[in-house]
Coordinates of C-alpha atoms in Angstrom, one line a residue:
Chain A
X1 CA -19.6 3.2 13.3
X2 CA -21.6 4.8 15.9
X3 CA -24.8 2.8 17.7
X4 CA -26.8 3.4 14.8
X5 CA -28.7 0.8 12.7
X6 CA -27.7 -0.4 9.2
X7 CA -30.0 0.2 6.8
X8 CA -30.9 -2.0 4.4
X9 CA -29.4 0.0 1.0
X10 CA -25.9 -0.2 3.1
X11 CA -26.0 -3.9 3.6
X12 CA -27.0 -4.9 0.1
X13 CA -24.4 -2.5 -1.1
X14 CA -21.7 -5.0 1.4
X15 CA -23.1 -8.1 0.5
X16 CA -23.2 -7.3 -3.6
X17 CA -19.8 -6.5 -3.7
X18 CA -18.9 -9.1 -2.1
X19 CA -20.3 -11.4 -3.9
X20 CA -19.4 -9.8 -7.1
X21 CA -15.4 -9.8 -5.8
X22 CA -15.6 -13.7 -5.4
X23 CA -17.7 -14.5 -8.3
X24 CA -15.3 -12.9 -10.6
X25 CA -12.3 -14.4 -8.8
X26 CA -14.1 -17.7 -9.2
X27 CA -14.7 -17.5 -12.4
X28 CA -10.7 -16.6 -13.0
X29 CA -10.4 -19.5 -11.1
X30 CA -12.4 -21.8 -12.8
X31 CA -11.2 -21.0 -16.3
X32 CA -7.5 -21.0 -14.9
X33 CA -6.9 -18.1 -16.7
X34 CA -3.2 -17.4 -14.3
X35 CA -3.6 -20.7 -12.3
X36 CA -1.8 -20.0 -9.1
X37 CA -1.0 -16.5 -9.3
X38 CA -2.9 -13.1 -8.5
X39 CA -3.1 -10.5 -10.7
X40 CA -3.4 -6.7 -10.3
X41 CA -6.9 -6.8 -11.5
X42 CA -7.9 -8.6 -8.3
X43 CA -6.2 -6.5 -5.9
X44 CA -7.2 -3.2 -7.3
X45 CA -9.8 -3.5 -10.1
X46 CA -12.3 -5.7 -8.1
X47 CA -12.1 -3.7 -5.4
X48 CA -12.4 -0.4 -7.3
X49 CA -15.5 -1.7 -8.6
X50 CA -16.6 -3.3 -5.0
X51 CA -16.3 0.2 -3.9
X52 CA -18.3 1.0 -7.4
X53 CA -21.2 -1.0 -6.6
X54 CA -21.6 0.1 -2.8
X55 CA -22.0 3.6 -4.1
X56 CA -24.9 2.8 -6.2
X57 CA -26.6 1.1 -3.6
X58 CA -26.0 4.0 -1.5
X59 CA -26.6 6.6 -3.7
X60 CA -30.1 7.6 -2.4
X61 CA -29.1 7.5 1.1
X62 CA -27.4 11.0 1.5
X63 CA -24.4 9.4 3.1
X64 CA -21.9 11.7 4.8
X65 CA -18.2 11.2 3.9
X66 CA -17.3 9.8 7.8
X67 CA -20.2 6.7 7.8
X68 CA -19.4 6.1 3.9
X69 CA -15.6 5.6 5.0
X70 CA -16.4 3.7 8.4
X71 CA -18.9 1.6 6.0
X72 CA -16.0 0.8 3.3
X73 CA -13.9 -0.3 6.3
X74 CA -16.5 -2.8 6.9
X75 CA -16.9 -3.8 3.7
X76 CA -12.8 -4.3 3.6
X77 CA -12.9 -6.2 6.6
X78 CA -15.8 -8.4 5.3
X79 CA -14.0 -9.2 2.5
X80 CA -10.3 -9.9 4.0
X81 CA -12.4 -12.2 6.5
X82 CA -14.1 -14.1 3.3
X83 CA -10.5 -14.1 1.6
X84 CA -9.0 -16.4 4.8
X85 CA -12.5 -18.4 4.7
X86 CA -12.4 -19.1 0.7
X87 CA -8.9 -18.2 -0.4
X88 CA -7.2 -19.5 2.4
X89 CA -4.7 -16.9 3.2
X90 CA -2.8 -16.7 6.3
X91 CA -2.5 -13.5 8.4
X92 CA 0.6 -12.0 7.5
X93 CA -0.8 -12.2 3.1
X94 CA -3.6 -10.7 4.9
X95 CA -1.6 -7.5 6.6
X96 CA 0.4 -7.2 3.1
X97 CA -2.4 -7.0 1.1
X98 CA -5.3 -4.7 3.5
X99 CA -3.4 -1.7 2.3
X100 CA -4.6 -2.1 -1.1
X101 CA -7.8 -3.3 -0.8
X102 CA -8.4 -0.8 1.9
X103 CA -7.0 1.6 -0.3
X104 CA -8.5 0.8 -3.7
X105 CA -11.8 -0.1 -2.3
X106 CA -12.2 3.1 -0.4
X107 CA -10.8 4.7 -3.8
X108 CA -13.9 3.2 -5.4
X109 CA -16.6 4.0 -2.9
X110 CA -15.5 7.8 -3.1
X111 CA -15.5 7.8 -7.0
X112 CA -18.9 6.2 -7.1
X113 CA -20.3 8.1 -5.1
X114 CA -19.4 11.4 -7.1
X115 CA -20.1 9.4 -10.5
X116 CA -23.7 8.6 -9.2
X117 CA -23.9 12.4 -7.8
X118 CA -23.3 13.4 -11.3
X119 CA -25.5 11.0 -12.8
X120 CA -24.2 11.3 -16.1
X121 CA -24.7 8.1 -18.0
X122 CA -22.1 7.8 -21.0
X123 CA -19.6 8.7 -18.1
X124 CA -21.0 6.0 -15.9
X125 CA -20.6 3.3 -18.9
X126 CA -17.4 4.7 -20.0
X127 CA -15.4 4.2 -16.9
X128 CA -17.0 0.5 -16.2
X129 CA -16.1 -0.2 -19.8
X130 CA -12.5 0.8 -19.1
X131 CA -12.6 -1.1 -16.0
X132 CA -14.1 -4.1 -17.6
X133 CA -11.1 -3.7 -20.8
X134 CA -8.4 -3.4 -18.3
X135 CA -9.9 -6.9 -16.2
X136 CA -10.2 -8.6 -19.1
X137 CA -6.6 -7.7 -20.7
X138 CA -4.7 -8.2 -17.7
X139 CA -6.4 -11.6 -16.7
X140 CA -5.1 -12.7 -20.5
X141 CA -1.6 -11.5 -20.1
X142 CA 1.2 -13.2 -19.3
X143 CA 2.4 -12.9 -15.6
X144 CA 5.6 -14.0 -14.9
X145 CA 8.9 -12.0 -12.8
X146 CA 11.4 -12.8 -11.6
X147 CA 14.3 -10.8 -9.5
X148 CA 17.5 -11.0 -7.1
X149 CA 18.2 -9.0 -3.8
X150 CA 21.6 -8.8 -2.8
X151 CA 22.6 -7.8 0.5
X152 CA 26.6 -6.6 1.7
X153 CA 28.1 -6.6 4.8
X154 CA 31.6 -6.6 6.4
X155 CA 32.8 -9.2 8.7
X156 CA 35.9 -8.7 10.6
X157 CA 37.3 -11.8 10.5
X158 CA 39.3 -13.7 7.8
X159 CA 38.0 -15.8 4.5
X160 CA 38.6 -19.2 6.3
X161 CA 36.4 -18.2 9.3
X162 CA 33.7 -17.2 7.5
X163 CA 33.7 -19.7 5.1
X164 CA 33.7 -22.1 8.2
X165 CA 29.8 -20.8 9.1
X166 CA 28.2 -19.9 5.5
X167 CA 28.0 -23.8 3.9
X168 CA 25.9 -24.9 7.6
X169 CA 25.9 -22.8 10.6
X170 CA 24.5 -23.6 14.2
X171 CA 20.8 -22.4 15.0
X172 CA 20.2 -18.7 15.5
X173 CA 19.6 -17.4 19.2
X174 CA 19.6 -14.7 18.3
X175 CA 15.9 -12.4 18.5
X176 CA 14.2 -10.8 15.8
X177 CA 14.2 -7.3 15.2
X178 CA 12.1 -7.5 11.7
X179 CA 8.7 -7.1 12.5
X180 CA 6.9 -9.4 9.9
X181 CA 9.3 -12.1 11.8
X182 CA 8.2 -10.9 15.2
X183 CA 4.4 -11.3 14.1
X184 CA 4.7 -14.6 12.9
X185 CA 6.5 -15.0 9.4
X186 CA 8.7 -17.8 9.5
X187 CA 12.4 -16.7 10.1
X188 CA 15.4 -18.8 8.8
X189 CA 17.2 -20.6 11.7
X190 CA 19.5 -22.9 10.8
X191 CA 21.4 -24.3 7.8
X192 CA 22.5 -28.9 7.2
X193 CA 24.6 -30.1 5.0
X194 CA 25.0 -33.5 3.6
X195 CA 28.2 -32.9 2.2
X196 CA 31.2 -30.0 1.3
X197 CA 30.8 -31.0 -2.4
X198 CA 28.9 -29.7 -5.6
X199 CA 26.0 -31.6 -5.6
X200 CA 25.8 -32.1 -2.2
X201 CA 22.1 -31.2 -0.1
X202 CA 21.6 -28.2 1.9
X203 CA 18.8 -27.5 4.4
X204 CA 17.4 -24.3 5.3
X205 CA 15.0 -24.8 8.1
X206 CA 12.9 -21.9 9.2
X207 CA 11.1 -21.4 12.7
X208 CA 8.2 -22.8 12.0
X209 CA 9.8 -26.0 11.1
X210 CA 9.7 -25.3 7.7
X211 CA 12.7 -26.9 5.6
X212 CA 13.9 -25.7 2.4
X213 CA 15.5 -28.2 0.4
X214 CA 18.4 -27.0 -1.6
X215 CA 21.0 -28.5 -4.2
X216 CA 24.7 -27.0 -3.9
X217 CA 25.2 -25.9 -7.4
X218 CA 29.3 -24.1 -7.3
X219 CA 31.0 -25.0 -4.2
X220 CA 34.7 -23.0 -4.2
X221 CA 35.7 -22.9 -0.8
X222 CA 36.7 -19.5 0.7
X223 CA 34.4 -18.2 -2.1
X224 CA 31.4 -19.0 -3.6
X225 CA 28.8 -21.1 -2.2
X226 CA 25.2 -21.0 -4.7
X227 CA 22.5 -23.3 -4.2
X228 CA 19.6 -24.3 -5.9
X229 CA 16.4 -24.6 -4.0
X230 CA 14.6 -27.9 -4.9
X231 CA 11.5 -28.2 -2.7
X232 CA 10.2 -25.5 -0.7
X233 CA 6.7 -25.4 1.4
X234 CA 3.4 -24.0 0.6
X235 CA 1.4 -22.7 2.9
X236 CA -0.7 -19.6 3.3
X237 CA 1.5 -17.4 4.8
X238 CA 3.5 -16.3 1.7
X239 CA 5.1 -19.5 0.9
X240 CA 3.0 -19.8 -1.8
X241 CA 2.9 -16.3 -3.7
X242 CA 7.4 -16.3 -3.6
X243 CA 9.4 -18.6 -4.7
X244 CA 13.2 -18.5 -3.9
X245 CA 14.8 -19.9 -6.8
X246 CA 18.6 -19.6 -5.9
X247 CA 21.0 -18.5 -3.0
X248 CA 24.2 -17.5 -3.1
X249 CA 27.3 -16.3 -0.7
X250 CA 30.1 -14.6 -2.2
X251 CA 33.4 -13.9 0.0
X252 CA 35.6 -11.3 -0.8
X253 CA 38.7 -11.7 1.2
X254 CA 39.8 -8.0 2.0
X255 CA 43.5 -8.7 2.7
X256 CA 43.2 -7.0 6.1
X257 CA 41.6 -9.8 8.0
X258 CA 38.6 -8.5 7.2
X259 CA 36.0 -10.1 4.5
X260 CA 33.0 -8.5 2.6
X261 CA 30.2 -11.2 2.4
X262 CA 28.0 -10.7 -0.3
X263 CA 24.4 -12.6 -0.1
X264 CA 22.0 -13.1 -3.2
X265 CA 18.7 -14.5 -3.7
X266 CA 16.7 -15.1 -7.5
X267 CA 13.3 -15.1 -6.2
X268 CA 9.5 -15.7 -8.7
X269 CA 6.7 -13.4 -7.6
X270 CA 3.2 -14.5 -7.8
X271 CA 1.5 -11.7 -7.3
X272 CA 0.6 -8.7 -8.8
X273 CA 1.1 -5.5 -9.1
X274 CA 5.1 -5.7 -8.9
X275 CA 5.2 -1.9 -7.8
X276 CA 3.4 -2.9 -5.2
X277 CA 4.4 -6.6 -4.3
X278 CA 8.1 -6.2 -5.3
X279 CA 8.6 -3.8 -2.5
X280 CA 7.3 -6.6 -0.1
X281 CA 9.5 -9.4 -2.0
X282 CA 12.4 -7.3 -1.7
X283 CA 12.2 -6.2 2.0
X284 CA 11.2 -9.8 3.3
X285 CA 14.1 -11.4 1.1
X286 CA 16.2 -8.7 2.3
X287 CA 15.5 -9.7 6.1
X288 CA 15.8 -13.3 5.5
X289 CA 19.5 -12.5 4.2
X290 CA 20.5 -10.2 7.1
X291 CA 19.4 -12.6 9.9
X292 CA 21.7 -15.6 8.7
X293 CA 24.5 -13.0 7.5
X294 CA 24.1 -11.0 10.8
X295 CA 24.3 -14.8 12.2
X296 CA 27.5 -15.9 10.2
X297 CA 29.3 -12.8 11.0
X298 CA 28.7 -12.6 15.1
X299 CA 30.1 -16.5 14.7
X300 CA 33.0 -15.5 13.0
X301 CA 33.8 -12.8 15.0
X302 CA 33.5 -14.8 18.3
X303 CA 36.7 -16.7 17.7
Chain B
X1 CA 3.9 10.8 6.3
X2 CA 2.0 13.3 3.8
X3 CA 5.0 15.7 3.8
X4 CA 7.1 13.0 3.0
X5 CA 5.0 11.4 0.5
X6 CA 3.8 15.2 -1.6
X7 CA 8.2 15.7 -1.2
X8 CA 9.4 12.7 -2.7
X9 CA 6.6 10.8 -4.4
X10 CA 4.7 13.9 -5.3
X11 CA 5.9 13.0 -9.2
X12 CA 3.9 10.2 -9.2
X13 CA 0.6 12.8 -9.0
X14 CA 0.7 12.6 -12.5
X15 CA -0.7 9.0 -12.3
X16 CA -4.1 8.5 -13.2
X17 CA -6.2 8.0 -9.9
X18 CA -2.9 7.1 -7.7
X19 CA -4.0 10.7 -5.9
X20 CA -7.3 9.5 -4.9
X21 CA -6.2 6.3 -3.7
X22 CA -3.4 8.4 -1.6
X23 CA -6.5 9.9 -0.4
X24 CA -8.5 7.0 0.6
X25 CA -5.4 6.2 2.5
X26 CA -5.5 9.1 4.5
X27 CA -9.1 8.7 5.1
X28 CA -8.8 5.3 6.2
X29 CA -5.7 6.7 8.5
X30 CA -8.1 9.3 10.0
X31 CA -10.5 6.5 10.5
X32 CA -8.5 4.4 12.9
X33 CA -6.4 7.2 14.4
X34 CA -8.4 10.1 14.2
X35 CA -12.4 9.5 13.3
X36 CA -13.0 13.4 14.5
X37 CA -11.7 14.4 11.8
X38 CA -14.3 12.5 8.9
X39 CA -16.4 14.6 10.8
X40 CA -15.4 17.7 10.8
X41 CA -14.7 16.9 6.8
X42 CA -18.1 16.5 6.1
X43 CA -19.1 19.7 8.4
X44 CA -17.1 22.0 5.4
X45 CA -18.1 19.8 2.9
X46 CA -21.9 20.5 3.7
X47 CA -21.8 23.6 5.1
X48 CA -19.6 24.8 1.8
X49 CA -22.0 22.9 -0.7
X50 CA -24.9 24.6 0.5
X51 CA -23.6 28.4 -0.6
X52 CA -24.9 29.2 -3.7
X53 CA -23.5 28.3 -6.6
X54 CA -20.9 26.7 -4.8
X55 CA -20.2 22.5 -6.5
X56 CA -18.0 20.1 -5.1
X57 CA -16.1 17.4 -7.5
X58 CA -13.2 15.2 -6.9
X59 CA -9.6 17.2 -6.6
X60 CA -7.4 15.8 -9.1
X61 CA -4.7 15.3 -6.4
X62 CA -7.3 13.9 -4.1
X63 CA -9.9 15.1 -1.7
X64 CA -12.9 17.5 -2.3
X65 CA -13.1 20.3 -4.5
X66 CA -15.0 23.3 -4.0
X67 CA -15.9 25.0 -7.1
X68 CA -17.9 28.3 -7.8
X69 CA -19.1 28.5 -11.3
X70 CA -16.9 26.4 -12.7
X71 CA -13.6 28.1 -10.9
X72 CA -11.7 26.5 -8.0
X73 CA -11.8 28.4 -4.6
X74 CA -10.5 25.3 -2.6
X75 CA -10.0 21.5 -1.9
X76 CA -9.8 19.4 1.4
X77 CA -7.3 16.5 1.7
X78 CA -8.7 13.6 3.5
X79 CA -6.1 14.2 6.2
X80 CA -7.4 17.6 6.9
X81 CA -5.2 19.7 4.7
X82 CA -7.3 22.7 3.6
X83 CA -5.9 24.8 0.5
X84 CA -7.3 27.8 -0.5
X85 CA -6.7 30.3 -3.4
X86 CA -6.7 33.9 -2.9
X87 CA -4.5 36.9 -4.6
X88 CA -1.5 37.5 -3.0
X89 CA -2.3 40.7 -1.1
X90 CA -5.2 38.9 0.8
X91 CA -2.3 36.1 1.1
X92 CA -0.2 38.3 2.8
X93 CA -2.8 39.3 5.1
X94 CA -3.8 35.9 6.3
X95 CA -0.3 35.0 6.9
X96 CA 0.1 38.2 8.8
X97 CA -2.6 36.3 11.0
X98 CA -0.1 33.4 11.8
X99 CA -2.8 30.8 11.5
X100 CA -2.6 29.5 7.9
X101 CA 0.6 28.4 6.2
X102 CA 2.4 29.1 2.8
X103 CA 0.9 25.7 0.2
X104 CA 2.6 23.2 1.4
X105 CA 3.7 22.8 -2.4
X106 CA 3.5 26.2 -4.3
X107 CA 4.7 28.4 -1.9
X108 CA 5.3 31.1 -4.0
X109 CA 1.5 31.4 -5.3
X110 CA -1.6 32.7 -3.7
X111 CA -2.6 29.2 -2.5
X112 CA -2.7 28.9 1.7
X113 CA -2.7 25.9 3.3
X114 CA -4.3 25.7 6.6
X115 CA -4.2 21.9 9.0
X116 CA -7.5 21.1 10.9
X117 CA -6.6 20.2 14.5
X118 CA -9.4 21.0 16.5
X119 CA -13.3 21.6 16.7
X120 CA -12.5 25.4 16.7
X121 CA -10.1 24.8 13.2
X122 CA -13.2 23.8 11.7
X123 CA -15.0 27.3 11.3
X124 CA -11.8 29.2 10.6
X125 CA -11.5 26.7 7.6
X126 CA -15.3 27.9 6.8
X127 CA -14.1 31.5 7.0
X128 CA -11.0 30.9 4.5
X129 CA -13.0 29.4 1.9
X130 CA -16.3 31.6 2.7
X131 CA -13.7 34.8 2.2
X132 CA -12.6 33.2 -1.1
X133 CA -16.1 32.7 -2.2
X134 CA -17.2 36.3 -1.5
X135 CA -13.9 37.4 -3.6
X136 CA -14.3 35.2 -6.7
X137 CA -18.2 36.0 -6.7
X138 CA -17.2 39.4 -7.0
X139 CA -14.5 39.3 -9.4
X140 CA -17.2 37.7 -11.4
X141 CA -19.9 39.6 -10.9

């Protein structure tokens, strides 16, 4: 940002847009139009049109390209810092979504600044009224997905071993190779059971002390073990925008000593957009199923 | 990371705005790893929006457009990916001069693409678009 001073067109346009993003988000809020979820108008609209409202503060300034960038950055960074003050998100929500809002409010500034260049009224009204239209529908409709991630892998040892570590299995030494994990996203480390029994309890307990409480819903031995997950923890760092609804092992005995393990997991998203969340959901779901199945088959194999 | 993206995602150009937010990517990209380059951005941009008759607008596959009455000459990707348009005998020159590229997507046209890099890049990217200028303002006049 160079040692140069702000003027004060640039810092209205950061505090406006600011104050516009969490007005609107606490109106949503306080109307409980999608209680507990975030929609795509929050992570791309209102920062389209934070990027909107900078440019017409800025419009008379003569910005170049390089300080209007370096001054969306700031205006990104302002508002991820307000979103842990007020929203209470945790760092790693905080990494997952600065692409977009980096992205979209960037995105904004850029097209603002060439809608204000233009100067050409009806256009100016006809893309915030298309902006406003596509806020307003999206905050009415329904959000609601659901999806499963299923992970393969081959473990050369027989049915009955593996079956011996998937029900429970000793804590994980092992290190972490994902790197959400290795900045601080709770990792799974060991598995309790109360029983070998349909109906019986299962604990999940993560590295951060976190337990997920889980119901054993089919219990055949040497091959399917699904669970239900009854409680889980909320907390800022994504706990609260996934849910895992359902695990599941599947054993396929290969009739070669070997055995294909197959891993599921339903899980409910609570953010949006899905082309842009899912891939997230997906990938940390995925991770969470290779550590313990990486886990059950180096026990298996160490017999 | 562009290659890869314009390759395998390039269908998704078709997307309303998804270009431009590709671009504010890039943008933000050269910001943290490469701020040099926002500048040397804006150098064309100004230098290029001064010429007469010259306009800039938004490329619909993001960055800057350079426009001289009404017709494209060239556009600047936020990652410092210059293309410009010339006939394919003046493209067969330039490539003759090993210092600008076929388009990184239609190679087969008389686009050439041409990567800033250094301070130096900066006013051979104002002579590719200043040559295309002189040759559409003639062709029109």
């Amino acid at each position: 940002m160079n040692n140069r001073n702000y003027k004060r067109e640039e810092i209205q346009g950061l505090v406006f847009s600011n104050l516009f993003a969490f007005s609107v988000i606490g109106i949503t809020r306080a109307l409980s139009l999608h209680p507990g979820v975030f929609i795509y108008a929050e992570f791309v609209i209102i920062p389209f049109v934070m990027g909107i409202i900078c440019s017409w503060f800025w419009k008379n300034l003569e910005l170049k390209g390089a300080r209007v960038t370096a001054l969306s950055v700031l205006n990104c960074t302002v508002a991820i810092l307000l979103s842990a003050i007020f929203l209470g998100e945790g760092v790693i929500c905080l990494i997952i979504v600065s692409p977009l809002i980096f992205g979209f409010v960037i995105t904004g500034t850029f097209v603002g600044r060439a809608m204000f260049k233009r100067d050409n009224r009806n256009l100016n009204i006809s893309v915030l009224s298309l902006l406003l239209f596509l806020f307003v529908a999206d905050s009415l409709s329904k959000h609601h997905y659901e999806s499963k991630v299923s992970d393969v892998i081959v473990i050369n040892a027989p049915a009955e071993e593996v079956w011996k570590h998937v029900v429970a299995f000793e804590r994980i030494k092992e290190k972490n190779k994902f790197w959400l994990f290795k900045v601080g996203m709770p990792s799974p480390v060991a598995a309790t059971v109360d029983g070998y029994y349909e109906g019986a309890g299962r604990k999940c307990i993560f590295s951060n002390g976190y337990i997920f409480d889980e119901k054993i819903v089919q219990y055949k031995p040497l091959e399917n073990l699904t669970f239900d997950i009854v409680k889980q923890p909320r907390d800022p760092e994504i706990m609260g925008h996934i849910d895992i609804l359902r695990g599941q092992f599947l054993l396929k005995d290969n009739r070669n000593g070997t055995t294909t393990l197959t891993g599921n997991s339903w899980y409910r998203l609570y953010v949006f957009p899905l082309w842009y969340y899912d891939i997230w959901a997906e990938s940390i779901t995925r991770h969470v199923h290779l550590r313990v199945m990486d886990h059950i088959k180096s026990l298996s194999e160490k017999r | 990371m562009f290659a890869f993206t314009v390759k395998w995602l390039g269908f998704l150009k078709v997307i309303p705005g998804l270009p431009l937010f590709f671009d504010a990517l890039l943008k933000f990209s050269m910001f943290i790893i490469k701020p040099k380059m926002l500048e040397w951005l804006d150098e064309i941009e100004s230098e290029v929006g001064s010429w007469e008759g010259v306009t800039l607008s938004l490329h619909k596959y993001g960055g800057v457009q350079f426009n001289y009455k009404g017709k494209e000459i060239g556009h600047l990707h936020g990652n410092g990916l210059l293309d410009v348009l010339f006939s394919r005998k003046m493209k067969a020159e330039l490539l003759a001069e090993k210092r600008v590229q076929n388009h990184h997507v239609f190679k087969n046209s008389g686009w050439v693409s041409f990567y800033l890099k250094s301070d130096e890049d900066v006013q051979y990217a104002l002579y590719l678009l200043k040559l295309s200028f002189l040759l559409q303002k003639n062709s029109l006049s």
